[in-house]
Structure formats: structure tokens, C-alpha cells
């Protein structure tokens, strides 16, 4: 048996002249993701909707792909029926029975008719179908304003009837907004930052700095897991893993202790920029949020980006921790992020860090450290996980 899924693109309606290329990228992304599911899957794009036709044994895998697909506002498994009043209403009654079985008590009908030759208007279709469903399943009630589920009818090239539509990730298709380098730690924030930039259409590469043996192998593995979860939304992520132990040791030995956090961030940014430029990333992305911790005051953020030529995008800058956690739970990174393996050793964290660093002072200490050769060494010996 063949199942059909209907996908509604998000935001594309807004994109004027770019629309064709956005649609093409979304189509391409759908193809790439479905090719990993199996063979015999057909797709079609017509009148602003994408359709997937696939053997029913792929249903679970396809729904997993769709729940990670950036660029669609919603999707649903649909039934195709003959394009006449009787068949459409019969299909609605079947949907009504399904809703009742699933414990739904209130519903409404939503009808759309792009084929204007269909004899009933959308409103007439809603009324007739609603009445037929309530007659057939007497315990289902219509609630126009706050229904538990919606039976949707679309009269297009074919007639489609479905309920239980799912909300998609939204956003713009990955691959429409250039490439960015995400500084990925093992915390809660940076995977969310990567997801948010991918939702604006950006391809994401990631870089992680560890300090083995001061940080554990489990901490590194945790970051790989976070990249994998985030990568499912981003059409894949290349994660560059760098050993920064020598850089951190030198900062610890030579710089005033309260300055070490800012100086380490400056070194990470410099290394990330060098890596980014090699692989044509146009910006750096971090999970920083204003005033969340000492290194994220406006003065310290200014210090850490002061030597860079690439822009630093901080999509979480105005988010509360609560909002970030909510997003991390939605995207599925939260449970991994809170595993107790830390990406930073307390040995390197000053008890009283500088809160409002001055750029001149930060650069004075930074230049005195002469970190360039250690940064280049770390960059040369990277490990890459796709
Ligand atoms: P997170 O939850 O993302 O770890 P945080 O609140 O712990 O955030 P910081 O540790 O100050 O904040 O890190 C701020 C940002 O710097 C992170 O969101 C990340 O983008 C980057 N960053 C921090 N540590 C690392 C690391 N070891 N490797 C790569 N990037 C890092
Ligand atoms: Mg962190």
C-alpha cells in the first residue's frame, strides 16, 4: 500500500524574487533526506504543496525525517479520494471515526478549494461534512474556536482528506543563507544556537575545543552526540574537534587568573575564525546570551570578538535560560546537554573572573601570550566527525 504525505512550506510565501530558489532548495533537501530512507519513494511539488508517495513500511522513517525538516510549517499523512462531494464527505466521516477512536471529543472541518470548478464552496463543504460527521459519530462535537483536532479537506488536482496534522520545524530551507561556524560546547545553549541559525537557512559546521586529559573522553563524546542530534535538522554537520590543552595551560600559567576566561574565549574565537575561513564559513555562531555568565557581559562579549573580521552571530543573545531550555527540549538536545561531563575543567575557571573587561587590556594580555603557534598546532591536528 502507498501512503501520501502532504507538506506545507513555511515562510516561502514571504520571499518574493527568491521564492524559486528557496523552493528548489527545499525540494532538494527533501530528496536527499528521503534517499536515505529507501527506494520507491516519489515526490511532487504543485501549487505550493509538496507531496510524498511512499510504501507504507517507510511510514515511521518518513515521519522522523519530516519532524526534522526545516522549511515546512506542517505536514500530515493524507488519504486521496475521488473528487466529488459524496466521496469527500465519506472520507471525512472515516476521519471522524478515527478521531473518536483516538479519544478526540471536539473537532472542526477546514476546507480549501484551489480547484474552483468543484461545485461546493469551501464553506458549503465544511457545513455538509461537519453535519455528516456528527450524524455518523454522535459523541463528536463541533467546536469552531478550540477544537481538539481538525479534519482538513483540500480540493486540488486531487481531493485530499486528513486529520492529525503535525506542526513542522518552520524556518527557511537549510542551504539558502550561506555557511556558518558554530562554536559547540557540551552545554545547553550552543546546540540551540546552531538549530536557530539553521532555521534561518544557514548550513552549519561546528568546532569544539576540549582540554583532554583535563576534560574527559565522555565530554567529547557528548559533544559528538549533540552535533549528531542537531545535524539531523541541519542537513548534516561537520564537527571539527581540537585539543586546546596547551593553549589553556599557557593562558593559566602566564595571564592574571581573573582574565583567563576572556582570554580563552578570545583564543577559541581566533581558532574558530581561522578554521571558518578555510571552509568558506561566512560567520561564527555562539550560544552566548547577554549577562548569563561573567564572560557574557556586553564589555566581555566586545573583548572576545575584538580581534575578528568575521561577524559573530549570537541568536540567543536576548533569550532567558528558561526559553533556551524549552527550545533544547523541543529539538531533543536537552537530555544529552545535562549529562554531567564538563567541557571545561574548574582548574581553568577563576573564582572571581573579570566582569567588565576593557578591550585595550584584553588585547594587551592576549598579545603577550603569543598563542599563534599553539593555535596553529591545534588547528593542524584536528579530528573531524561528519
Ligand atoms: P553553553 O550551554 O553553550 O555551554 P554556557 O552558558 O556554558 O553555554 P559559556 O561556557 O560561557 O556559556 O560559553 C559561551 C559560548 O562559547 C558557548 O555557547 C559556545 O558557543 C562557546 N563555547 C564555550 N566553550 C566551548 C568549547 N569548549 N568549544 C567550543 N565552543 C565553546
Ligand atoms: Mg559551556
Coordinates of C-alpha atoms and ligand atoms in Angstrom, one line a residue:
X1 CA 0.0 0.0 0.0
X2 CA 1.2 3.5 -0.8
X3 CA 0.9 6.3 1.7
X4 CA 0.8 10.0 0.9
X5 CA 2.1 12.9 2.9
X6 CA 1.3 16.5 2.3
X7 CA 3.9 19.1 3.3
X8 CA 3.2 22.8 3.7
X9 CA 6.2 25.1 3.1
X10 CA 6.9 27.7 5.8
X11 CA 7.6 31.4 5.1
X12 CA 8.3 30.9 1.4
X13 CA 5.3 33.0 0.6
X14 CA 7.2 35.9 2.0
X15 CA 10.2 35.6 -0.1
X16 CA 9.4 37.4 -3.4
X17 CA 12.0 37.0 -6.1
X18 CA 13.9 34.5 -4.1
X19 CA 11.0 32.2 -3.9
X20 CA 12.0 29.9 -6.8
X21 CA 15.4 29.2 -5.4
X22 CA 14.0 28.6 -1.8
X23 CA 11.5 26.2 -3.2
X24 CA 14.3 24.4 -5.2
X25 CA 16.5 24.1 -2.1
X26 CA 13.6 22.7 0.0
X27 CA 12.8 20.2 -2.8
X28 CA 16.5 19.2 -3.0
X29 CA 16.7 18.7 0.8
X30 CA 13.6 16.5 0.8
X31 CA 15.2 14.4 -1.9
X32 CA 18.4 14.0 -0.1
X33 CA 16.8 13.0 3.2
X34 CA 14.3 10.6 1.6
X35 CA 17.1 8.9 -0.4
X36 CA 18.4 7.6 2.9
X37 CA 15.0 6.1 3.8
X38 CA 14.7 3.7 0.9
X39 CA 13.8 3.3 -2.8
X40 CA 10.4 3.6 -4.5
X41 CA 9.6 7.0 -2.9
X42 CA 8.1 9.6 -5.2
X43 CA 7.8 13.3 -4.6
X44 CA 5.9 16.1 -6.3
X45 CA 5.6 19.8 -5.9
X46 CA 2.5 21.5 -7.2
X47 CA 0.5 24.7 -6.3
X48 CA 2.6 25.5 -3.2
X49 CA 2.5 22.0 -1.7
X50 CA 4.9 19.1 -1.6
X51 CA 3.7 15.5 -1.8
X52 CA 5.5 12.3 -0.8
X53 CA 4.2 9.0 -2.0
X54 CA 5.9 6.0 -0.4
X55 CA 5.3 2.4 0.5
X56 CA 3.6 2.2 4.0
X57 CA 6.5 0.3 5.5
X58 CA 8.6 3.5 5.4
X59 CA 6.0 5.5 7.4
X60 CA 8.0 5.7 10.6
X61 CA 11.2 6.7 9.0
X62 CA 9.5 9.3 6.8
X63 CA 7.7 10.9 9.8
X64 CA 11.1 11.0 11.5
X65 CA 12.6 12.9 8.5
X66 CA 9.6 15.3 8.4
X67 CA 9.8 16.1 12.1
X68 CA 13.4 17.3 11.5
X69 CA 12.8 19.1 8.2
X70 CA 13.5 22.8 8.4
X71 CA 11.4 24.8 6.0
X72 CA 7.9 23.3 6.4
X73 CA 5.2 24.7 8.7
X74 CA 3.3 21.5 8.9
X75 CA 2.7 18.0 7.4
X76 CA 0.2 15.3 7.5
X77 CA -0.5 11.8 6.3
X78 CA -3.4 12.1 3.9
X79 CA -6.0 10.0 2.1
X80 CA -6.6 10.7 -1.5
X81 CA -10.2 10.3 -2.6
X82 CA -12.3 10.9 -5.7
X83 CA -13.0 14.5 -6.4
X84 CA -16.8 14.5 -5.8
X85 CA -19.0 15.6 -2.9
X86 CA -20.1 12.1 -1.9
X87 CA -16.5 10.6 -1.8
X88 CA -15.1 13.6 0.1
X89 CA -17.8 13.5 2.7
X90 CA -17.5 9.8 3.1
X91 CA -13.7 10.2 3.7
X92 CA -14.5 12.9 6.3
X93 CA -16.8 10.5 8.2
X94 CA -13.9 7.9 8.2
X95 CA -11.6 10.5 9.6
X96 CA -14.3 11.4 12.2
X97 CA -14.4 7.7 13.3
X98 CA -10.6 7.7 13.6
X99 CA -10.7 10.8 15.8
X100 CA -13.3 9.2 18.0
X101 CA -11.2 6.0 18.4
X102 CA -8.3 8.2 19.4
X103 CA -10.3 9.8 22.2
X104 CA -11.0 13.1 20.5
X105 CA -14.2 14.8 21.6
X106 CA -14.3 18.1 19.6
X107 CA -13.3 18.9 16.0
X108 CA -13.9 21.2 13.2
X109 CA -13.7 20.9 9.4
X110 CA -11.3 23.1 7.4
X111 CA -11.8 23.1 3.7
X112 CA -9.7 24.6 0.9
X113 CA -10.6 24.7 -2.7
X114 CA -8.0 25.7 -5.3
X115 CA -10.0 23.9 -8.0
X116 CA -12.9 26.3 -8.3
X117 CA -14.7 24.0 -10.7
X118 CA -15.7 21.9 -7.7
X119 CA -19.4 22.5 -7.2
X120 CA -19.4 23.4 -3.5
X121 CA -17.7 26.4 -2.0
X122 CA -15.3 25.7 0.9
X123 CA -17.9 27.0 3.4
X124 CA -20.6 24.7 2.0
X125 CA -18.3 21.8 2.1
X126 CA -17.4 22.5 5.7
X127 CA -21.1 22.6 6.7
X128 CA -22.1 19.4 4.9
X129 CA -19.0 17.4 6.0
X130 CA -19.4 18.7 9.6
X131 CA -23.0 17.6 9.7
X132 CA -22.2 14.2 8.2
X133 CA -19.5 13.5 10.7
X134 CA -21.7 14.5 13.7
X135 CA -24.5 12.4 12.4
X136 CA -22.3 9.3 12.0
X137 CA -20.3 9.8 15.3
X138 CA -22.8 11.3 17.7
X139 CA -20.3 11.8 20.6
X140 CA -18.1 14.1 18.4
X141 CA -19.0 17.7 18.7
X142 CA -18.1 20.6 16.5
X143 CA -16.0 23.4 18.2
X144 CA -15.0 26.1 15.7
X145 CA -12.8 28.1 18.1
X146 CA -11.0 25.5 20.1
X147 CA -11.2 22.0 18.5
X148 CA -9.0 19.1 19.7
X149 CA -8.4 18.2 16.1
X150 CA -9.2 19.4 12.6
X151 CA -10.4 17.4 9.7
X152 CA -8.9 19.1 6.6
X153 CA -10.2 18.9 3.1
X154 CA -8.1 20.1 0.2
X155 CA -9.7 20.2 -3.3
X156 CA -6.7 20.5 -5.6
X157 CA -5.7 18.3 -8.6
X158 CA -7.0 15.5 -6.4
X159 CA -9.2 15.6 -3.3
X160 CA -7.3 15.1 0.0
X161 CA -8.8 14.5 3.4
X162 CA -6.8 14.2 6.6
X163 CA -6.7 15.0 10.3
X164 CA -4.0 14.9 12.9
X165 CA -1.7 17.3 11.1
X166 CA 1.6 17.9 12.7
X167 CA 3.5 21.1 13.3
X168 CA 6.7 21.3 11.3
X169 CA 10.0 23.0 12.3
X170 CA 9.2 26.1 10.3
X171 CA 12.0 28.4 9.1
X172 CA 13.8 28.7 5.8
X173 CA 15.3 25.7 4.0
X174 CA 18.9 24.9 5.0
X175 CA 21.2 25.9 2.3
X176 CA 19.7 29.3 1.4
X177 CA 21.7 31.6 3.7
X178 CA 25.4 30.7 3.4
X179 CA 27.5 28.7 5.9
X180 CA 28.3 29.4 9.5
X181 CA 30.8 28.0 12.0
X182 CA 29.1 27.1 15.3
X183 CA 31.3 27.1 18.4
X184 CA 29.8 24.0 20.0
X185 CA 30.3 23.3 23.7
X186 CA 28.8 20.5 25.7
X187 CA 26.3 22.9 27.3
X188 CA 22.6 23.6 26.7
X189 CA 23.0 26.8 24.7
X190 CA 25.2 26.3 21.7
X191 CA 23.2 23.4 20.1
X192 CA 20.1 25.6 20.3
X193 CA 22.0 28.4 18.7
X194 CA 23.0 26.1 15.8
X195 CA 19.4 25.0 15.3
X196 CA 18.2 28.6 15.3
X197 CA 20.7 29.7 12.6
X198 CA 19.9 26.5 10.5
X199 CA 16.2 27.6 10.8
X200 CA 17.2 30.9 9.1
X201 CA 18.6 28.8 6.2
X202 CA 22.2 28.5 7.2
X203 CA 24.4 25.5 6.6
X204 CA 26.2 24.7 9.9
X205 CA 29.7 23.5 10.6
X206 CA 30.8 23.1 14.2
X207 CA 34.0 23.4 16.1
X208 CA 34.7 22.1 19.6
X209 CA 37.7 22.7 21.9
X210 CA 38.5 20.1 24.5
X211 CA 41.2 20.0 27.1
X212 CA 41.9 16.3 27.4
X213 CA 43.1 14.9 29.9
X214 CA 41.7 17.8 32.0
X215 CA 38.4 17.1 30.4
X216 CA 37.1 13.6 29.8
X217 CA 36.6 11.5 26.7
X218 CA 32.9 11.2 27.8
X219 CA 32.7 15.0 27.5
X220 CA 34.0 14.8 23.9
X221 CA 31.6 12.0 23.1
X222 CA 28.7 14.1 24.5
X223 CA 29.6 16.9 22.0
X224 CA 29.6 14.4 19.2
X225 CA 26.2 13.3 20.2
X226 CA 24.9 16.9 20.4
X227 CA 26.3 17.5 16.9
X228 CA 24.5 14.4 15.7
X229 CA 21.1 15.4 17.1
X230 CA 21.5 19.0 15.8
X231 CA 22.8 17.7 12.5
X232 CA 19.5 15.9 11.8
X233 CA 17.9 19.3 11.4
X234 CA 20.9 20.9 9.5
X235 CA 21.3 18.5 6.6
X236 CA 24.3 17.2 8.5
X237 CA 27.1 18.9 10.4
X238 CA 30.9 18.5 10.1
X239 CA 32.3 18.8 13.6
X240 CA 35.9 19.8 14.0
X241 CA 37.4 18.7 17.3
X242 CA 40.5 20.5 18.5
X243 CA 42.7 19.8 21.5
X244 CA 43.2 23.1 23.2
X245 CA 45.0 21.9 26.3
X246 CA 48.4 23.6 25.5
X247 CA 46.6 26.9 24.8
X248 CA 44.7 26.7 28.1
X249 CA 47.8 25.8 30.0
X250 CA 49.7 28.7 28.7
X251 CA 46.9 31.1 29.5
X252 CA 46.7 29.6 33.0
X253 CA 50.4 29.9 33.6
X254 CA 51.0 33.4 32.1
X255 CA 47.9 35.5 32.4
X256 CA 46.3 37.1 35.5
X257 CA 43.8 34.5 36.8
X258 CA 40.7 36.7 36.6
X259 CA 41.4 37.3 32.9
X260 CA 41.7 33.7 31.9
X261 CA 38.1 33.1 30.8
X262 CA 38.1 36.1 28.5
X263 CA 41.5 35.2 27.1
X264 CA 40.4 31.6 26.4
X265 CA 37.3 32.8 24.6
X266 CA 39.5 35.1 22.5
X267 CA 41.7 32.2 21.6
X268 CA 38.8 30.0 20.7
X269 CA 37.3 32.7 18.6
X270 CA 40.6 33.2 16.8
X271 CA 41.0 29.5 16.1
X272 CA 37.3 29.2 15.0
X273 CA 37.7 32.1 12.6
X274 CA 40.8 30.5 11.0
X275 CA 39.0 27.2 10.6
X276 CA 35.9 29.0 9.3
X277 CA 37.8 30.9 6.6
X278 CA 39.4 27.7 5.3
X279 CA 36.0 26.1 4.7
X280 CA 34.2 29.2 3.5
X281 CA 32.0 29.9 6.5
X282 CA 30.9 33.5 6.5
X283 CA 30.3 33.9 10.2
X284 CA 30.9 32.5 13.7
X285 CA 27.9 31.4 15.8
X286 CA 27.9 31.1 19.6
X287 CA 25.3 30.2 22.2
X288 CA 26.0 33.4 24.2
X289 CA 23.2 35.2 25.9
X290 CA 23.6 38.6 27.4
X291 CA 24.7 38.6 31.1
X292 CA 24.1 34.9 31.5
X293 CA 27.6 34.3 32.9
X294 CA 30.6 36.5 33.5
X295 CA 32.1 36.1 30.0
X296 CA 28.8 37.3 28.5
X297 CA 28.6 40.9 29.8
X298 CA 28.4 43.4 27.0
X299 CA 32.0 44.5 27.7
X300 CA 33.4 40.9 27.8
X301 CA 31.5 40.0 24.6
X302 CA 33.1 43.1 23.0
X303 CA 36.6 41.9 24.2
X304 CA 36.1 38.4 22.8
X305 CA 35.2 39.5 19.4
X306 CA 37.6 42.4 19.2
X307 CA 40.2 40.7 17.0
X308 CA 37.8 39.1 14.5
X309 CA 37.0 40.1 11.0
X310 CA 34.1 37.7 10.6
X311 CA 30.8 38.6 12.2
X312 CA 29.7 36.7 15.3
X313 CA 26.0 35.7 15.3
X314 CA 24.5 35.2 18.7
X315 CA 20.9 34.1 18.1
X316 CA 20.3 33.6 21.9
X317 CA 21.5 37.0 23.0
X318 CA 18.1 38.1 24.2
X319 CA 16.8 34.7 25.4
X320 CA 16.3 33.7 29.0
X321 CA 17.7 30.4 30.2
X322 CA 14.2 29.2 30.5
X323 CA 13.4 29.9 26.9
X324 CA 16.7 28.2 25.8
X325 CA 15.8 25.1 27.8
X326 CA 12.4 25.0 26.2
X327 CA 13.9 25.0 22.8
X328 CA 16.6 22.4 23.8
X329 CA 13.8 20.1 24.9
X330 CA 11.9 20.7 21.7
X331 CA 14.9 19.9 19.5
X332 CA 15.9 16.9 21.6
X333 CA 19.4 18.1 22.8
X334 CA 18.5 18.9 26.5
X335 CA 18.9 15.4 28.0
X336 CA 22.3 15.0 26.4
X337 CA 23.4 18.5 27.3
X338 CA 22.7 17.9 31.0
X339 CA 24.9 14.8 31.2
X340 CA 27.4 15.5 33.9
X341 CA 30.6 15.6 31.7
X342 CA 32.0 19.1 31.6
X343 CA 33.7 20.7 28.6
X344 CA 35.8 22.9 30.9
X345 CA 37.9 22.0 33.9
X346 CA 37.4 24.0 37.1
X347 CA 41.2 24.2 37.2
X348 CA 41.0 26.8 34.4
X349 CA 38.0 28.7 35.8
X350 CA 38.8 31.7 38.0
X351 CA 36.6 32.1 41.1
X352 CA 36.4 35.8 40.5
X353 CA 36.5 36.5 36.7
X354 CA 36.8 40.0 35.3
X355 CA 33.2 41.2 34.7
X356 CA 33.6 44.3 32.6
X357 CA 36.9 43.8 30.7
X358 CA 38.4 46.7 28.7
X359 CA 39.4 45.9 25.1
X360 CA 42.9 47.5 25.4
X361 CA 43.7 45.5 28.5
X362 CA 42.3 42.3 27.0
X363 CA 44.4 42.7 23.9
X364 CA 47.5 43.7 25.9
X365 CA 47.3 40.4 27.8
X366 CA 46.3 38.4 24.7
X367 CA 49.2 39.6 22.6
X368 CA 51.7 39.0 25.5
X369 CA 50.7 35.3 25.4
X370 CA 51.8 34.8 21.8
X371 CA 49.4 31.9 21.3
X372 CA 49.6 31.9 17.5
X373 CA 51.8 28.8 17.1
X374 CA 49.8 26.8 19.7
X375 CA 46.6 27.7 18.0
X376 CA 48.0 26.7 14.6
X377 CA 49.2 23.4 16.1
X378 CA 45.7 22.7 17.4
X379 CA 44.2 23.6 14.0
X380 CA 46.6 21.2 12.2
X381 CA 45.8 18.3 14.4
X382 CA 42.0 18.4 14.3
X383 CA 39.7 15.4 14.3
X384 CA 36.7 15.6 12.1
X385 CA 33.4 13.8 12.6
X386 CA 30.6 14.0 10.0
Ligands
LIG1 P1 26.7 26.5 26.6 O1 25.5 25.9 27.3 O2 26.6 26.7 25.2 O3 27.9 25.7 27.0 P2 27.4 28.4 28.6 O4 26.3 29.2 29.3 O5 28.0 27.3 29.3 O6 26.8 28.0 27.2 P3 30.0 29.5 28.1 O7 30.6 28.3 28.6 O8 30.4 30.8 28.5 O9 28.4 29.5 28.2 O10 30.1 29.5 26.5 C1 29.6 30.5 25.7 C2 29.7 30.0 24.3 O11 31.1 29.8 23.9 C3 29.0 28.7 24.1 O12 27.6 28.8 23.8 C4 29.8 28.2 22.8 O13 29.2 28.8 21.6 C5 31.2 28.7 23.1 N1 32.0 27.7 23.8 C6 32.2 27.6 25.1 N2 33.0 26.6 25.4 C7 33.3 26.0 24.2 C8 34.1 24.8 23.8 N3 34.7 24.1 24.7 N4 34.2 24.6 22.4 C9 33.5 25.3 21.5 N5 32.8 26.4 21.8 C10 32.7 26.7 23.1
LIG2 MG1 29.6 25.9 28.0

